[in-house]
CSV table of C-alpha atoms and ligand atoms in Angstrom, one decimal:
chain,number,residue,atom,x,y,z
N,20,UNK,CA,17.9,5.3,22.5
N,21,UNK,CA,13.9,5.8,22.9
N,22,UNK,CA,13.0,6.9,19.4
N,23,UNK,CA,9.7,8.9,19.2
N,24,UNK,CA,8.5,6.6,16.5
N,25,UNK,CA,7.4,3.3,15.7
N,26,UNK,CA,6.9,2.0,12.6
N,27,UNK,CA,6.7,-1.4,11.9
N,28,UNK,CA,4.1,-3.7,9.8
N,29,UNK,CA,2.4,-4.3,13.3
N,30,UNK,CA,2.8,-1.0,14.6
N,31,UNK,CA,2.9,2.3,14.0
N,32,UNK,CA,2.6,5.3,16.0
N,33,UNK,CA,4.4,8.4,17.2
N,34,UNK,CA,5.3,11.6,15.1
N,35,UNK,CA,6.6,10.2,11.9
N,36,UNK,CA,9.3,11.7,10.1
N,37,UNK,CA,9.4,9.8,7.0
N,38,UNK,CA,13.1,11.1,6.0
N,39,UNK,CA,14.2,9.5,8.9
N,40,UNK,CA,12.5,6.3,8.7
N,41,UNK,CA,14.0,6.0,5.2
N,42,UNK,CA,17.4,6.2,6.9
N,43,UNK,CA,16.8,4.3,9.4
N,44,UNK,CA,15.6,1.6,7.4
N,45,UNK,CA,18.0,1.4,5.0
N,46,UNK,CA,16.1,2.8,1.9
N,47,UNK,CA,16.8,6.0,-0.6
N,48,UNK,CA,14.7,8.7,-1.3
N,49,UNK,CA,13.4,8.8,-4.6
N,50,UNK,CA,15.3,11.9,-6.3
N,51,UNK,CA,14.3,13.6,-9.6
N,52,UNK,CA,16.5,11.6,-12.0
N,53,UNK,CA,14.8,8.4,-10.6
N,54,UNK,CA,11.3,10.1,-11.4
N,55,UNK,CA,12.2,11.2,-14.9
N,56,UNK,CA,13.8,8.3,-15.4
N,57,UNK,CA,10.7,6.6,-14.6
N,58,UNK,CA,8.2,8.9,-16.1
N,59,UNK,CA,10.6,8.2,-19.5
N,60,UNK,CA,10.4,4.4,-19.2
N,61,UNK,CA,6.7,5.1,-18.7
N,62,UNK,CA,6.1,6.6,-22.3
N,63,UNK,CA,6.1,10.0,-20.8
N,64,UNK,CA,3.9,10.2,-17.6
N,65,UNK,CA,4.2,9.6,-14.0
N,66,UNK,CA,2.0,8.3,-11.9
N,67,UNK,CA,0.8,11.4,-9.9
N,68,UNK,CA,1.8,9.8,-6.3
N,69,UNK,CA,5.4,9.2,-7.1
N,70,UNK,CA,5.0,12.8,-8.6
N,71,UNK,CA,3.9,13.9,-5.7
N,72,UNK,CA,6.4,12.3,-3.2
N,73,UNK,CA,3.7,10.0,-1.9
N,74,UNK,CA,5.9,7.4,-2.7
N,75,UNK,CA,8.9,9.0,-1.8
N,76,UNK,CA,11.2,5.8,-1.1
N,77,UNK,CA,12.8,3.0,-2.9
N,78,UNK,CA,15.3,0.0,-3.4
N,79,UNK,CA,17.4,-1.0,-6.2
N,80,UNK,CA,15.0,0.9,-8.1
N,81,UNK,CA,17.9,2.1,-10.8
N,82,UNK,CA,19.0,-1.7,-10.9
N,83,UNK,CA,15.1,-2.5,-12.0
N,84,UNK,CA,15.4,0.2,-14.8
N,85,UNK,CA,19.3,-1.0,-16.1
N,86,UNK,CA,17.5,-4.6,-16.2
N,87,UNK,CA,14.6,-3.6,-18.2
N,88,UNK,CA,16.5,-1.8,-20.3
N,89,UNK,CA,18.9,-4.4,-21.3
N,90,UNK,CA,15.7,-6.6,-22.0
N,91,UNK,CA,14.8,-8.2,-19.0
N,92,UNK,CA,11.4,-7.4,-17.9
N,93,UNK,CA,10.4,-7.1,-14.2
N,94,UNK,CA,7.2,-8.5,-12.5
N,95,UNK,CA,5.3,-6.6,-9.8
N,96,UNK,CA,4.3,-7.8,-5.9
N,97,UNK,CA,2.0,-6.6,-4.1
N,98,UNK,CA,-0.5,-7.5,-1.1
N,99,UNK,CA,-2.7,-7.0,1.4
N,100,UNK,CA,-3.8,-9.6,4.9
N,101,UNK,CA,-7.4,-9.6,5.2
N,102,UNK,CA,-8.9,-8.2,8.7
N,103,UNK,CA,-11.5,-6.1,7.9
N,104,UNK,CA,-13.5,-4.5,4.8
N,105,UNK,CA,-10.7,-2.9,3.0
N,106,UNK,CA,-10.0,1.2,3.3
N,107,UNK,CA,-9.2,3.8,1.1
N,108,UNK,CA,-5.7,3.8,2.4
N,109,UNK,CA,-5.1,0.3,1.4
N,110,UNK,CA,-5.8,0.9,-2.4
N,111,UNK,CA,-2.6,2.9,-2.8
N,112,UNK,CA,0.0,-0.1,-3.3
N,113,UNK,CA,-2.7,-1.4,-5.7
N,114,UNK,CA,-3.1,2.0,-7.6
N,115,UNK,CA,0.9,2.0,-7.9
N,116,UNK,CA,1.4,-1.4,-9.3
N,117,UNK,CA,-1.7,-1.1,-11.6
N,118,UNK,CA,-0.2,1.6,-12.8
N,119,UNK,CA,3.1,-0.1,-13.3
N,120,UNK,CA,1.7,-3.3,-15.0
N,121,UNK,CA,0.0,-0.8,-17.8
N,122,UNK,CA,3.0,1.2,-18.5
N,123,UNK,CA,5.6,-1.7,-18.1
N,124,UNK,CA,3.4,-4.3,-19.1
N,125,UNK,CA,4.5,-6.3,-16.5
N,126,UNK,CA,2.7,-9.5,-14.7
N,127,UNK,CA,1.5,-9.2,-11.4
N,128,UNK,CA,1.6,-11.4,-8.2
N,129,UNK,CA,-0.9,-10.2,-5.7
N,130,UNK,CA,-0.4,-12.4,-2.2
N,131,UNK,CA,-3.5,-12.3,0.2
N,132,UNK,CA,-2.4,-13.8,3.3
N,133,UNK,CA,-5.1,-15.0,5.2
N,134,UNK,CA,-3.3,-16.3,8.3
N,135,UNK,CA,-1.7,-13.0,8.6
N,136,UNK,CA,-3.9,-11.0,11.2
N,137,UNK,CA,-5.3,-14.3,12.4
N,138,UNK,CA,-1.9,-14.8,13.8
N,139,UNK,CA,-1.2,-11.2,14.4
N,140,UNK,CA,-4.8,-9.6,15.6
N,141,UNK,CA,-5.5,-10.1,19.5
N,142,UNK,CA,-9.4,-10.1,18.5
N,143,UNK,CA,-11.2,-13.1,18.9
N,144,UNK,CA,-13.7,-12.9,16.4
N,145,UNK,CA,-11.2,-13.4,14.0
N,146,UNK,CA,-11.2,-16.6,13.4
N,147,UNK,CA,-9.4,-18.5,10.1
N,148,UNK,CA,-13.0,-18.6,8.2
N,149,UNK,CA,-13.3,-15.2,8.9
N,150,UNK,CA,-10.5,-13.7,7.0
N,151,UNK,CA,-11.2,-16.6,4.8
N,152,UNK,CA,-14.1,-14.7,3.7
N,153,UNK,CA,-12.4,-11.5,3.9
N,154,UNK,CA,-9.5,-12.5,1.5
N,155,UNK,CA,-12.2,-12.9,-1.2
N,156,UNK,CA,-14.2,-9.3,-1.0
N,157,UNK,CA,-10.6,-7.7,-0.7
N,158,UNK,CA,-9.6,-10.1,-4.1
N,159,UNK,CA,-13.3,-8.7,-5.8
N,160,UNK,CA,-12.0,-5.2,-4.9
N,161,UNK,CA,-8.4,-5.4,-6.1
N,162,UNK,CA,-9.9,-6.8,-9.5
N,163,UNK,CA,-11.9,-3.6,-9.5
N,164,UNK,CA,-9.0,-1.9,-9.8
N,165,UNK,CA,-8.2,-2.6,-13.4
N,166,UNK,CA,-5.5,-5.4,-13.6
N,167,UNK,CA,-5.2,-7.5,-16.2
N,168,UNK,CA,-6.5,-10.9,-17.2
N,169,UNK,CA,-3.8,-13.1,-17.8
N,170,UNK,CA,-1.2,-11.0,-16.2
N,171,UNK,CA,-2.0,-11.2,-13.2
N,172,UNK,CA,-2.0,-14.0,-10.4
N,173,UNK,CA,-4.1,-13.5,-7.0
N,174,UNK,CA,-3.7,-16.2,-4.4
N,175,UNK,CA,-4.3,-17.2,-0.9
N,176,UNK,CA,-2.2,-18.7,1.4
N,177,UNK,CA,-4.3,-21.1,2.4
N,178,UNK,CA,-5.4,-22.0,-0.6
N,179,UNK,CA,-1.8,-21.7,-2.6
N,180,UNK,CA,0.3,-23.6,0.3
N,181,UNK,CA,1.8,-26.2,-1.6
N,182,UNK,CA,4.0,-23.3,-3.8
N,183,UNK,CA,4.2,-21.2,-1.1
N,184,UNK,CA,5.1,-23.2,1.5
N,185,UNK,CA,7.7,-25.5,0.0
N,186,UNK,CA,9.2,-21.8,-0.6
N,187,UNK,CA,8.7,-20.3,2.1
N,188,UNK,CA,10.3,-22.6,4.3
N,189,UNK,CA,13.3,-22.3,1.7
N,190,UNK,CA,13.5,-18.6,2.8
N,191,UNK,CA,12.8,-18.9,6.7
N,192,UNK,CA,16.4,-20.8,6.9
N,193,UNK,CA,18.3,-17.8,6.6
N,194,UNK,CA,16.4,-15.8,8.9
N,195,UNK,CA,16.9,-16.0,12.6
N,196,UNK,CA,14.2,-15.6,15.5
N,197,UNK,CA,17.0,-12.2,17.0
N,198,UNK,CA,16.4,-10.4,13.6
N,199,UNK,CA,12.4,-11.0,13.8
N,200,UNK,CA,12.4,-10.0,17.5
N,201,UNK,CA,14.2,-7.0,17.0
N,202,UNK,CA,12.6,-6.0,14.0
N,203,UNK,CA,9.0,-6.6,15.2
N,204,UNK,CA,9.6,-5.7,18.7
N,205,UNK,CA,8.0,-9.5,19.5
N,206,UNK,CA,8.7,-11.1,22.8
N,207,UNK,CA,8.5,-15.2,24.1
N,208,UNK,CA,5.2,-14.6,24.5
N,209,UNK,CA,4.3,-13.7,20.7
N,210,UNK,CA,3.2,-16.8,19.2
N,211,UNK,CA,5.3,-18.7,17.1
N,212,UNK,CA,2.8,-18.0,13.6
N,213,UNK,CA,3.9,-14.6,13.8
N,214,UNK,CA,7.7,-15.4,13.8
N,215,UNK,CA,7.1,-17.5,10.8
N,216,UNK,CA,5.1,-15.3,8.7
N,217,UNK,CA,7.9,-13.4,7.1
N,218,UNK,CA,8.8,-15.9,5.2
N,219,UNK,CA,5.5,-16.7,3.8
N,220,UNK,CA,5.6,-13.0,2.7
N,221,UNK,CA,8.9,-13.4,1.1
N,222,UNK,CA,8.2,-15.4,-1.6
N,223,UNK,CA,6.4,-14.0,-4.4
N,224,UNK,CA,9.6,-11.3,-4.4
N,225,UNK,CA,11.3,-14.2,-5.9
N,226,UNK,CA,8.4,-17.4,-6.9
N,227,UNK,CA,8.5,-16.2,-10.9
N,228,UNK,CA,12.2,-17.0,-10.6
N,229,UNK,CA,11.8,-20.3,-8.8
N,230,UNK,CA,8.7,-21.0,-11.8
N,231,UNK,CA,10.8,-19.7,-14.4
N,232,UNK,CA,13.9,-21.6,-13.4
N,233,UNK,CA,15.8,-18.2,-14.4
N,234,UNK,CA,16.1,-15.2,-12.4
N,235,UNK,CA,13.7,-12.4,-13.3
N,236,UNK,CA,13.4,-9.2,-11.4
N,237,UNK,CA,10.7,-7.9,-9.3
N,238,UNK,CA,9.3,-4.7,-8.1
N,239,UNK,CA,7.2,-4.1,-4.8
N,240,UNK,CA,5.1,-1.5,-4.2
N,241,UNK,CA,4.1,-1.0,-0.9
N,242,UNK,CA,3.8,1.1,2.6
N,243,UNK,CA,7.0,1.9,4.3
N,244,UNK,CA,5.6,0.3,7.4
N,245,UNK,CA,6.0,-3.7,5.2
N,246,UNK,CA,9.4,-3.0,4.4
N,247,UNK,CA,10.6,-4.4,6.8
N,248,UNK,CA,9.4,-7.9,6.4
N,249,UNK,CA,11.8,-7.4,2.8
N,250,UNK,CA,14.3,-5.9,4.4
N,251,UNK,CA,15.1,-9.3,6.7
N,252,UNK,CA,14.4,-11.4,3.7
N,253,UNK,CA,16.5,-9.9,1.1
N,254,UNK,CA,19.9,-11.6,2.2
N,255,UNK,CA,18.0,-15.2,2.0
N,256,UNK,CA,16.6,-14.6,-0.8
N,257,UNK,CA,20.3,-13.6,-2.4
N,258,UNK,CA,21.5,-16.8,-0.6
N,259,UNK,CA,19.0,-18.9,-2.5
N,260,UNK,CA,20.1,-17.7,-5.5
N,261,UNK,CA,18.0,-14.9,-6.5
N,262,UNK,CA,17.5,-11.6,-7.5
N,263,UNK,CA,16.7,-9.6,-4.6
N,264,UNK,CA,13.9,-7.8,-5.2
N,265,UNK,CA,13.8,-3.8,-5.5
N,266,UNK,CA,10.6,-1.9,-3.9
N,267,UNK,CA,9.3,1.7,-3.7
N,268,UNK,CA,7.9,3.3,-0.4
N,269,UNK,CA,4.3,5.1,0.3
N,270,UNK,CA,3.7,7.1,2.6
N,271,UNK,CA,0.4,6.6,5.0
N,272,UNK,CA,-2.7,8.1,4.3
N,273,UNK,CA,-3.7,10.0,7.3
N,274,UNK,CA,-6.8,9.1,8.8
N,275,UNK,CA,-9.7,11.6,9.3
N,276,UNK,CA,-8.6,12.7,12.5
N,277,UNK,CA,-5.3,13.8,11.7
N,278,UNK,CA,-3.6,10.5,12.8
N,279,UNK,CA,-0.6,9.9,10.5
N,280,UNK,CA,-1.8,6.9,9.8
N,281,UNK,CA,-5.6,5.7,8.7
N,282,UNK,CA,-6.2,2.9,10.6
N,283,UNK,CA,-7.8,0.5,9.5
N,284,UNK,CA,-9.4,-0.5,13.3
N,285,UNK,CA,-10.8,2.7,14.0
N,286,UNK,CA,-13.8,3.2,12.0
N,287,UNK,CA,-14.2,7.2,13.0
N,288,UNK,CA,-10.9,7.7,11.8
N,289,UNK,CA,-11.1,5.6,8.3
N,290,UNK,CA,-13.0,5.7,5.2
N,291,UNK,CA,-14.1,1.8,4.1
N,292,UNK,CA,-14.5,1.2,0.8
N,293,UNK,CA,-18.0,0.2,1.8
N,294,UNK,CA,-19.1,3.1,3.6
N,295,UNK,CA,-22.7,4.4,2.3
N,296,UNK,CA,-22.8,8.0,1.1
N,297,UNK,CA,-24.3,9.0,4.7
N,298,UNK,CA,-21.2,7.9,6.6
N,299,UNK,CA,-19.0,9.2,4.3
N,300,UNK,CA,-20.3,12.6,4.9
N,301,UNK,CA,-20.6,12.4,8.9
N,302,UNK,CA,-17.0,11.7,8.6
N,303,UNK,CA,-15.8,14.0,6.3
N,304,UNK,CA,-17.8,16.4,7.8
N,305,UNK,CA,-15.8,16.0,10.8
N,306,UNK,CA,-12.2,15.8,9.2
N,307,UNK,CA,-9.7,17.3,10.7
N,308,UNK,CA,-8.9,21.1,9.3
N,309,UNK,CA,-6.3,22.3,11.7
N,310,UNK,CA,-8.4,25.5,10.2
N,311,UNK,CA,-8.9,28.6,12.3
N,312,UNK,CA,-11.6,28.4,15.2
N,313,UNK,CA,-14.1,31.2,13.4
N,314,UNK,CA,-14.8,31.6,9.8
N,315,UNK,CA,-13.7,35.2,10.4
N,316,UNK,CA,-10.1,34.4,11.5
N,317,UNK,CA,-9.8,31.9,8.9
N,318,UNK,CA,-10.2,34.3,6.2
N,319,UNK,CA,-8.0,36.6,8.4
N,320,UNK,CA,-5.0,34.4,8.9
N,321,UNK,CA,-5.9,31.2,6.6
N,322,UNK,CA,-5.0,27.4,7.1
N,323,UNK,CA,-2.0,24.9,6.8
N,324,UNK,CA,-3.0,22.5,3.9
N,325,UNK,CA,-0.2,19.9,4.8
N,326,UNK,CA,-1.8,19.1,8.3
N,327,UNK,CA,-5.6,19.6,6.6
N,328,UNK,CA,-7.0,16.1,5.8
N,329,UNK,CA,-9.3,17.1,3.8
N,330,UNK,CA,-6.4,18.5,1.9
N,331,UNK,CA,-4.2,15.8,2.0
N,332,UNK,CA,-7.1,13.6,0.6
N,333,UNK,CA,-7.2,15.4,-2.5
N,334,UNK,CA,-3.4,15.4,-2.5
N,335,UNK,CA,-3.5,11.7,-1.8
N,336,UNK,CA,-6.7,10.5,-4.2
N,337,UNK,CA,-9.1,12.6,-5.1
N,338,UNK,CA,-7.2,15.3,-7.5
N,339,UNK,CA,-4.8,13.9,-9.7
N,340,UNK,CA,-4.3,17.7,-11.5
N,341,UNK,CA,-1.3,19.6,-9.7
N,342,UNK,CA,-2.7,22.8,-11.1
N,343,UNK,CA,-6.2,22.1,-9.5
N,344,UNK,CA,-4.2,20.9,-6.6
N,345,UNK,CA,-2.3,23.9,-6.0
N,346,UNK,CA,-5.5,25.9,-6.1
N,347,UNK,CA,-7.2,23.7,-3.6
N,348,UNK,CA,-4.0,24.4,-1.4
N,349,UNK,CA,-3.8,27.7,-2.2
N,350,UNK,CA,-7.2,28.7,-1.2
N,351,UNK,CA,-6.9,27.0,2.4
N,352,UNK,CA,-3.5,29.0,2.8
N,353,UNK,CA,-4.9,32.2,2.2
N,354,UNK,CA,-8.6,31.5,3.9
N,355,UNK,CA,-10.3,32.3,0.2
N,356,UNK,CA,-12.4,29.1,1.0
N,357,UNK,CA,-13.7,27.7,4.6
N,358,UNK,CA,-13.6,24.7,5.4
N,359,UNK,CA,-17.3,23.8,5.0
N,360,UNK,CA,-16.8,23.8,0.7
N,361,UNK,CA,-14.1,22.1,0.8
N,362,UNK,CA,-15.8,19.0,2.8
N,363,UNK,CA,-18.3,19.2,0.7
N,364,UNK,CA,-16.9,18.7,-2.6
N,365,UNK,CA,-14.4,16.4,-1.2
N,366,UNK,CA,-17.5,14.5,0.0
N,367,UNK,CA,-19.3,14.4,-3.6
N,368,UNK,CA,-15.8,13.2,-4.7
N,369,UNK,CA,-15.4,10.0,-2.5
N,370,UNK,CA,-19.1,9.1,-2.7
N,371,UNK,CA,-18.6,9.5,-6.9
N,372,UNK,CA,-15.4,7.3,-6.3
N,373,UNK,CA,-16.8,4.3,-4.0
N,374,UNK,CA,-20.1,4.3,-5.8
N,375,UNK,CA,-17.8,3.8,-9.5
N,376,UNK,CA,-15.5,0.8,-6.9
N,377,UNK,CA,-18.3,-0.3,-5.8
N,378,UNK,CA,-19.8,-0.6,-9.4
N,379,UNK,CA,-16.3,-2.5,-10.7
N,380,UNK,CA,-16.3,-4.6,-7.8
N,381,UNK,CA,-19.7,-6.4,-8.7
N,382,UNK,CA,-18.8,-7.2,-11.9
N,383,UNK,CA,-15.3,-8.4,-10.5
N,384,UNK,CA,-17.5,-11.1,-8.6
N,385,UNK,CA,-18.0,-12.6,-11.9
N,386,UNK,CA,-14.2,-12.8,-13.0
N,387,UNK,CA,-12.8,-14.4,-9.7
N,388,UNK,CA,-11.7,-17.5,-11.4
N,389,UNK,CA,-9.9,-15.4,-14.1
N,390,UNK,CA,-7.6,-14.5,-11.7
N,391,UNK,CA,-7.5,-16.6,-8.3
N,392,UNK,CA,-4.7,-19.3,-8.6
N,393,UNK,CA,-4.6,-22.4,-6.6
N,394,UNK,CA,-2.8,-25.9,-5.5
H,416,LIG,N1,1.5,-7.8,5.2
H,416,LIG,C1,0.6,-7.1,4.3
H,416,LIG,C2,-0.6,-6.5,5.1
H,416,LIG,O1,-0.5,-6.4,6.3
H,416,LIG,C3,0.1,-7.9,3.2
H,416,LIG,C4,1.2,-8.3,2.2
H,416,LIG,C5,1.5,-9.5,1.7
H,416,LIG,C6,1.9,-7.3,1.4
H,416,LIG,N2,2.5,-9.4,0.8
H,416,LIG,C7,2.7,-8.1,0.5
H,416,LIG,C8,2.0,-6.0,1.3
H,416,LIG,C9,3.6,-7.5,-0.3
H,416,LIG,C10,2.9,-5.4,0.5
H,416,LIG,C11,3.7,-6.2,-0.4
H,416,LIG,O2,-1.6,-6.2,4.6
């Protein structure tokens, strides 16, 4: 059956339905017991994307809770492969778990797999070296983003192989080359990196276990599209021993065009977390509205907010208030404001917000070794 989707952690493109994805892949919606279940465990607050069904997905999330409330305290996983200056859309699994580790007070494992899109990436100037280099401004970034010292681990794969490998290879036993080719769509002409990879990706879900020499459970936040790298592992990992680890699903942040999905390879269509407050506002300024083509029928007939970027990017980031929200919306419904306003407070928002990342991130620089682990 031709589906009119692809979603994969290499791919990703068609009209995504993200209800459908969820069955397909296995995982549950997140209902509202879960979130004020959560939002109890959390001392009373939830985080405004699981709120707002950003993340709308999860696994053994309820299993995570029963754990931690018998006593048994979960650690968070997270990552992100170097190929490029990081984007605004790759900060949401790292806004999540920060978010996690200062409610829950959990440790953190944050994997930067720098063979990842060396294997994966057709482009030549990607050499090893390169997303070397990469791995440590996206490490100064993630720092930025308020984790804790002492709680939380950062490492390489190149540079943490000795754990990871020994681990990994553990893992890769119980995973065949059909499920990886069916799951990633590769052919005999992928190279053989690629086929190997998921396993190097697997094992901080389960490496505090292996360290601990007891089974401790762990949560992963991430995009829908990674899942299924997990969702191969999982049985391994049970067969090893351990706790297979529970995760909750974002959605994408859409890129400036009105792609579902910022990508990270189209500059026109992303926002960097180094873009200068001039870029910024050429792109916002030509966001996609789906508003009306005159001001006058605008205010005659009004927009659609959930196919407006620059609505969705307060939704996603930049307004973390559901009553201000709802008036944002509200107004683009009914036409009371043009699209013009909007982009320009949106645009005074994200230059405010990269300047203040931007800020963290150079005195992250200087805290590298309190966090970067090695072997
Ligand atoms: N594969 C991810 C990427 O493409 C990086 C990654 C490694 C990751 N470990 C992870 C993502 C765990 C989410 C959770 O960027």
């Amino acid at each position: 059956m031709e589906r009119d989707s692809v979603v994969n952690p290499y791919e990703v493109k068609g009209n995504i339905d993200y209800e459908e994805i969820a069955k397909r892949f296995g995982v549950n919606l997140i209902d509202e017991a879960l979130k004020e279940r959560i939002k109890r465990l959390a001392g009373g607050e939830l985080h405004f994307m699981i709120r707002r069904g950003i993340y709308y997905a999860q696994r053994d999330m309820n299993w995570l809770l029963d754990e931690y409330e018998k006593g048994n305290k979960f650690y968070l996983y997270t990552g992100i492969g170097p190929s490029g200056t990081m984007t605004l859309g790759h900060l949401i699994p790292f806004a999540l778990t920060q978010w996690f580790q200062e409610k829950f007070d959990a440790e953190v494992y944050i994997q930067i797999p720098d063979e990842e899109k060396f294997l994966v990436k057709k482009k030549s100037d990607l050499t090893l070296e390169k997303t070397h280099e990469l791995a440590y401004d996206d490490v100064a970034n993630i720092i930025a983003m308020g984790f804790k010292k002492g709680k939380t681990k950062i490492f390489l794969d190149t540079e943490y192989a000795k754990t990871l490998y020994k681990n990994a290879v553990r893992v890769s036993r119980g995973i065949t080359f059909s499920m990886i080719k069916d799951a990633f769509g590769f052919t005999v002409e992928d190279n053989i990196g690629k086929i190997f990879y998921t396993s190097m990706q697997a094992v901080p879900a389960f490496l505090m276990s292996v360290e601990k020499g007891k089974n401790i459970p762990c949560l992963i936040p991430l995009a829908i599209d990674q899942d299924v790298h997990f969702r191969i592992a999982r049985d391994s990992i049970a067969k090893l021993g351990y706790y297979k680890p529970a995760s909750i699903q974002s959605k994408f942040l859409p890129g400036l065009s009105g792609k579902p999905k910022m990508s990270a390879s189209d500059p026109s269509d992303t926002l960097y977390l180094n873009d200068d407050d001039e870029t910024v506002r050429k792109k916002v300024f030509k966001a996609f509205t789906g508003q009306q083509p005159t001001a006058e029928l605008q205010k005659k007939h009004g927009g659609n907010p959930e196919i407006c970027t620059v609505c969705q990017y307060y939704r996603f980031f930049f307004e973390d208030d559901d009553t201000r929200l709802k008036k944002i919306f509200d107004a683009e419904r009914s036409g009371s404001i043009l699209a013009g306003e909007h982009k320009q407070d949106l645009y005074e928002r994200i230059t405010k917000y990269l300047a203040g990342q931007r800020q963290k991130k150079e005195k992250a620089l200087e805290r590298m070794d309190d966090f970067i682990v090695r072997d």
